C-alpha positions as MATLAB code, in Angstrom:
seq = 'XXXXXXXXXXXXXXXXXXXXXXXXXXXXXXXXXXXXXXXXXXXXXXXXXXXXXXXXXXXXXXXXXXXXXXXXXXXXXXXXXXXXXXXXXXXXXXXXXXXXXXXXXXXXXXXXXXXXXXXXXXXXXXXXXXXXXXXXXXXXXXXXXXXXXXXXXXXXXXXXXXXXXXXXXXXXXXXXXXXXX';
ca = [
    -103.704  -50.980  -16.981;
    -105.845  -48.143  -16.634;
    -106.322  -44.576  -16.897;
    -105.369  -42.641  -13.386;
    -107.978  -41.861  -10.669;
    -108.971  -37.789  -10.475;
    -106.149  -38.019   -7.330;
    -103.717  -39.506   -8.765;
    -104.001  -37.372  -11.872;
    -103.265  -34.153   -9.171;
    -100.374  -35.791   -7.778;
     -98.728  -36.783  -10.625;
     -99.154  -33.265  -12.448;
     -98.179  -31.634   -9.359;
     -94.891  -33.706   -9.208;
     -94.436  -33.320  -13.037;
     -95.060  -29.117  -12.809;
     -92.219  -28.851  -10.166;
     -89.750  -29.706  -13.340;
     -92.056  -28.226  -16.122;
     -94.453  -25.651  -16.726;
     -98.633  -26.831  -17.148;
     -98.393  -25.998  -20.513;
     -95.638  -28.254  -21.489;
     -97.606  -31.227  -19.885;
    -100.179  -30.133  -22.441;
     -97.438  -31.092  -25.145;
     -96.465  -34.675  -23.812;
     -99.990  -35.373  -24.636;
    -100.785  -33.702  -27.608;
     -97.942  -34.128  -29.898;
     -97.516  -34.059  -33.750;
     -96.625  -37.837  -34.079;
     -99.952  -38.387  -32.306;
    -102.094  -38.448  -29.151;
    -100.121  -40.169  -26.220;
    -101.790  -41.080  -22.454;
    -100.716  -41.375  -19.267;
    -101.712  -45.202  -17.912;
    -101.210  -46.834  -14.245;
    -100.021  -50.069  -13.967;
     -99.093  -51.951  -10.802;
     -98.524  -48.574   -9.072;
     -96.444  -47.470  -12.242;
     -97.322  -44.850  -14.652;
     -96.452  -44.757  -18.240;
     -96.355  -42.996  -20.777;
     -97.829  -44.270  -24.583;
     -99.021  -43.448  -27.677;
    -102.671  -43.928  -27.924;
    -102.097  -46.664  -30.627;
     -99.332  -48.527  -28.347;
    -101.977  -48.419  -25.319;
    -105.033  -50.483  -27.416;
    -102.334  -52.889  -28.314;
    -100.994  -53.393  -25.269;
    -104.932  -53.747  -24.002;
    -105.022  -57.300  -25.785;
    -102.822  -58.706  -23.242;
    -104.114  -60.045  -19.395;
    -103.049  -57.561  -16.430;
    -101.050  -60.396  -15.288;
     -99.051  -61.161  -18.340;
     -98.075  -57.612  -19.247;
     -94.739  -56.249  -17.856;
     -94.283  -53.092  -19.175;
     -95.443  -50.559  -21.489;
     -94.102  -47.418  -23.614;
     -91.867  -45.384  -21.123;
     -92.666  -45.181  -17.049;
     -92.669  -42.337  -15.843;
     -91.895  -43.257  -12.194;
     -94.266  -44.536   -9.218;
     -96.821  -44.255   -6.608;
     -95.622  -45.115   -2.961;
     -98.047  -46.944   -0.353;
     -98.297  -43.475    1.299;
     -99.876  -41.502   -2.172;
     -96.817  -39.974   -3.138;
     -95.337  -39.935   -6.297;
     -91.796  -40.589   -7.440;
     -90.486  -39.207  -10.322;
     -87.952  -42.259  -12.072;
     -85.036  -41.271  -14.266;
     -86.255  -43.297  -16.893;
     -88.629  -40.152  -17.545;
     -85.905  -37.558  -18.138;
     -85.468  -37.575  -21.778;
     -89.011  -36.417  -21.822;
     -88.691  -33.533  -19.232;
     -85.799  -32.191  -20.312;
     -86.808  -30.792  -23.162;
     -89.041  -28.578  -21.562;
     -87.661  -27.917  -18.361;
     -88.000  -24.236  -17.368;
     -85.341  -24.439  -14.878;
     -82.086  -26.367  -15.356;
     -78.265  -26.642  -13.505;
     -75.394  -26.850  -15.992;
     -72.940  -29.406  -13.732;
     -68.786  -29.068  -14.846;
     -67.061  -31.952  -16.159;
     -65.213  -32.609  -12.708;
     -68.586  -32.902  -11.068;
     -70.591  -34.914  -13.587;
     -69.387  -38.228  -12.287;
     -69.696  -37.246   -8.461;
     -73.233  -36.411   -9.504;
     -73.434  -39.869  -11.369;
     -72.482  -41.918   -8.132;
     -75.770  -39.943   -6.227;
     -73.621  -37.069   -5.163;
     -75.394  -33.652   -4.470;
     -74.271  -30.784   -7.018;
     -71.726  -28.573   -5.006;
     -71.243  -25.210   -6.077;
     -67.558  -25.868   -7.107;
     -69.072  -28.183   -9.428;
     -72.192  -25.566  -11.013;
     -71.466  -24.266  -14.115;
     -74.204  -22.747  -14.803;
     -77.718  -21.995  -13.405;
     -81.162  -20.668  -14.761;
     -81.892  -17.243  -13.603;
     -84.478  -16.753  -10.828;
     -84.266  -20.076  -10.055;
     -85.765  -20.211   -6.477;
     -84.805  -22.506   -3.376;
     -86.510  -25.916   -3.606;
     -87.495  -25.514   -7.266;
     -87.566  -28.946   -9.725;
     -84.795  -28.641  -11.855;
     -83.228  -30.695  -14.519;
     -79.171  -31.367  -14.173;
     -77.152  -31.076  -17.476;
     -73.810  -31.390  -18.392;
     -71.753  -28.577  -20.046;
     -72.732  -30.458  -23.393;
     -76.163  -29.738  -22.898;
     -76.573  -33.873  -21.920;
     -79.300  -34.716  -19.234;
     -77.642  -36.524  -16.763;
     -80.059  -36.445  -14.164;
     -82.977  -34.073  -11.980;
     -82.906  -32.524   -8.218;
     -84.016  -29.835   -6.409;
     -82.728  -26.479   -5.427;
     -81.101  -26.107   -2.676;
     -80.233  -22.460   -2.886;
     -81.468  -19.545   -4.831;
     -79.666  -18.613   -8.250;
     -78.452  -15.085   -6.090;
     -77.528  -17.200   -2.859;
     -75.411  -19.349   -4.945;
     -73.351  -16.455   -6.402;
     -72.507  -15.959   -2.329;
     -71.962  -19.259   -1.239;
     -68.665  -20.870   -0.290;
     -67.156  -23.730   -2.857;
     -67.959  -26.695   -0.617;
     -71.913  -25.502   -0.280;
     -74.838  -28.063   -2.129;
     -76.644  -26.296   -4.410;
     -78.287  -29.029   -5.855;
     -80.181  -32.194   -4.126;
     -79.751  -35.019   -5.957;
     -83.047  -37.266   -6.832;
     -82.236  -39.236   -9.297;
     -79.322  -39.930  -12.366;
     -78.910  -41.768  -15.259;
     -76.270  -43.690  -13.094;
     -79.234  -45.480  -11.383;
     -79.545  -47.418  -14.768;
     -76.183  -49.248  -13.275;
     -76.928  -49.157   -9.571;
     -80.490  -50.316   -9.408;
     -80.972  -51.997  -12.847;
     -82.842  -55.270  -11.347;
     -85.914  -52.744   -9.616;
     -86.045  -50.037  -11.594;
     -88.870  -51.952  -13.153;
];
C-alpha cells in the first residue's frame, strides 16, 4: 500500500473528472467525518479514511487483501478503470446523469447500452462522450457510461438509437463477483 505516483495521480483524476467536477474530488478527500486518501494496492486504488489507512499499515503487503472501498484499477497499459464498486461515491456529485425507465433498468443491468426508448430523462447540455452516472426513475444508481449522443441529438433520434454506453452496473456484483477483487 502506498500513496499514488505524480502519474498515476493524473490518470486517475482525469478518469474520475469525466463523471465529476475537480471540485467535488476536493470533497471525497476533505470531508466532515474526516480526512480520507486515495492508496494503490496491487494495481488497485482505494479509497480510506486516514485513520483506516494507519491501521491497515500494521499488516505485511502480502497479507492484506483489501482496504476501505476500491475505486477501480490500473491496466498493464497505464489506463485506469473505473469499478462499480465506486459509484455510491460518484453519484452524489455527478454533474451529468441519465434517468433510465423501469422497462430498461434490467436490460441495462444485464450490460445492455441505454436506448433512447429506454431514457427517461437526461441532464441538459450533456455533450457526446461525456461521463455520466445512470439512475433509475427512483433516483437509484444503478450504474455509469458514457454519452453517446448529445442531450439535443437525443430529442431527434429514432427509439432503437444508444444513447448511453454502458461501462459498468451494479449487476456486475452477480456476473463477476469472484474478480471484482
Amino acid at each position: 500500500m502506498r500513496p499514488l505516483t505524480t502519474e498515476e495521480t493524473k490518470t486517475f483524476f482525469e478518469k474520475l473528472a469525466k463523471y465529476i467536477s475537480p471540485e467535488n474530488i476536493k470533497l471525497l478527500l476533505d470531508r466532515q467525518d474526516g480526512n480520507y486518501c486515495f492508496r494503490l494496492h496491487k494495481d488497485r486504488v482505494f479509497y480510506a479514511s486516514e485513520k483506516m489507512m494507519l491501521t491497515a499499515n500494521n499488516f505485511a503487503r502480502k497479507e492484506l487483501i483489501t482496504f476501505g472501498t476500491c475505486f477501480g484499477k490500473f491496466t498493464k497499459t497505464g489506463k485506469f478503470r473505473l469499478y462499480v464498486t465506486a459509484l455510491d461515491y460518484l453519484a452524489p456529485y455527478a454533474q451529468f446523469k441519465v434517468w433510465v425507465k423501469p422497462n430498461g433498468e434490467q436490460s441495462f443491468l444485464y450490460g445492455n447500452h441505454v436506448l433512447k426508448s429506454h431514457l427517461g430523462r437526461i441532464t441538459d447540455n450533456t455533450t457526446k462522450y461525456q461521463g455520466v452516472i445512470v439512475m433509475s426513475m427512483n433516483d437509484i444508481p444503478l450504474g455509469f457510461g458514457v454519452s453517446a449522443k448529445s442531450t439535443q441529438e437525443c430529442r431527434r433520434a429514432d427509439p432503437s438509437t444508444i444513447v448511453t454506453f454502458h461501462q459498468a452496473d451494479v449487476g456486475e456484483y452477480l456476473r463477476t463477483e469472484e474478480t471484482l477483487l
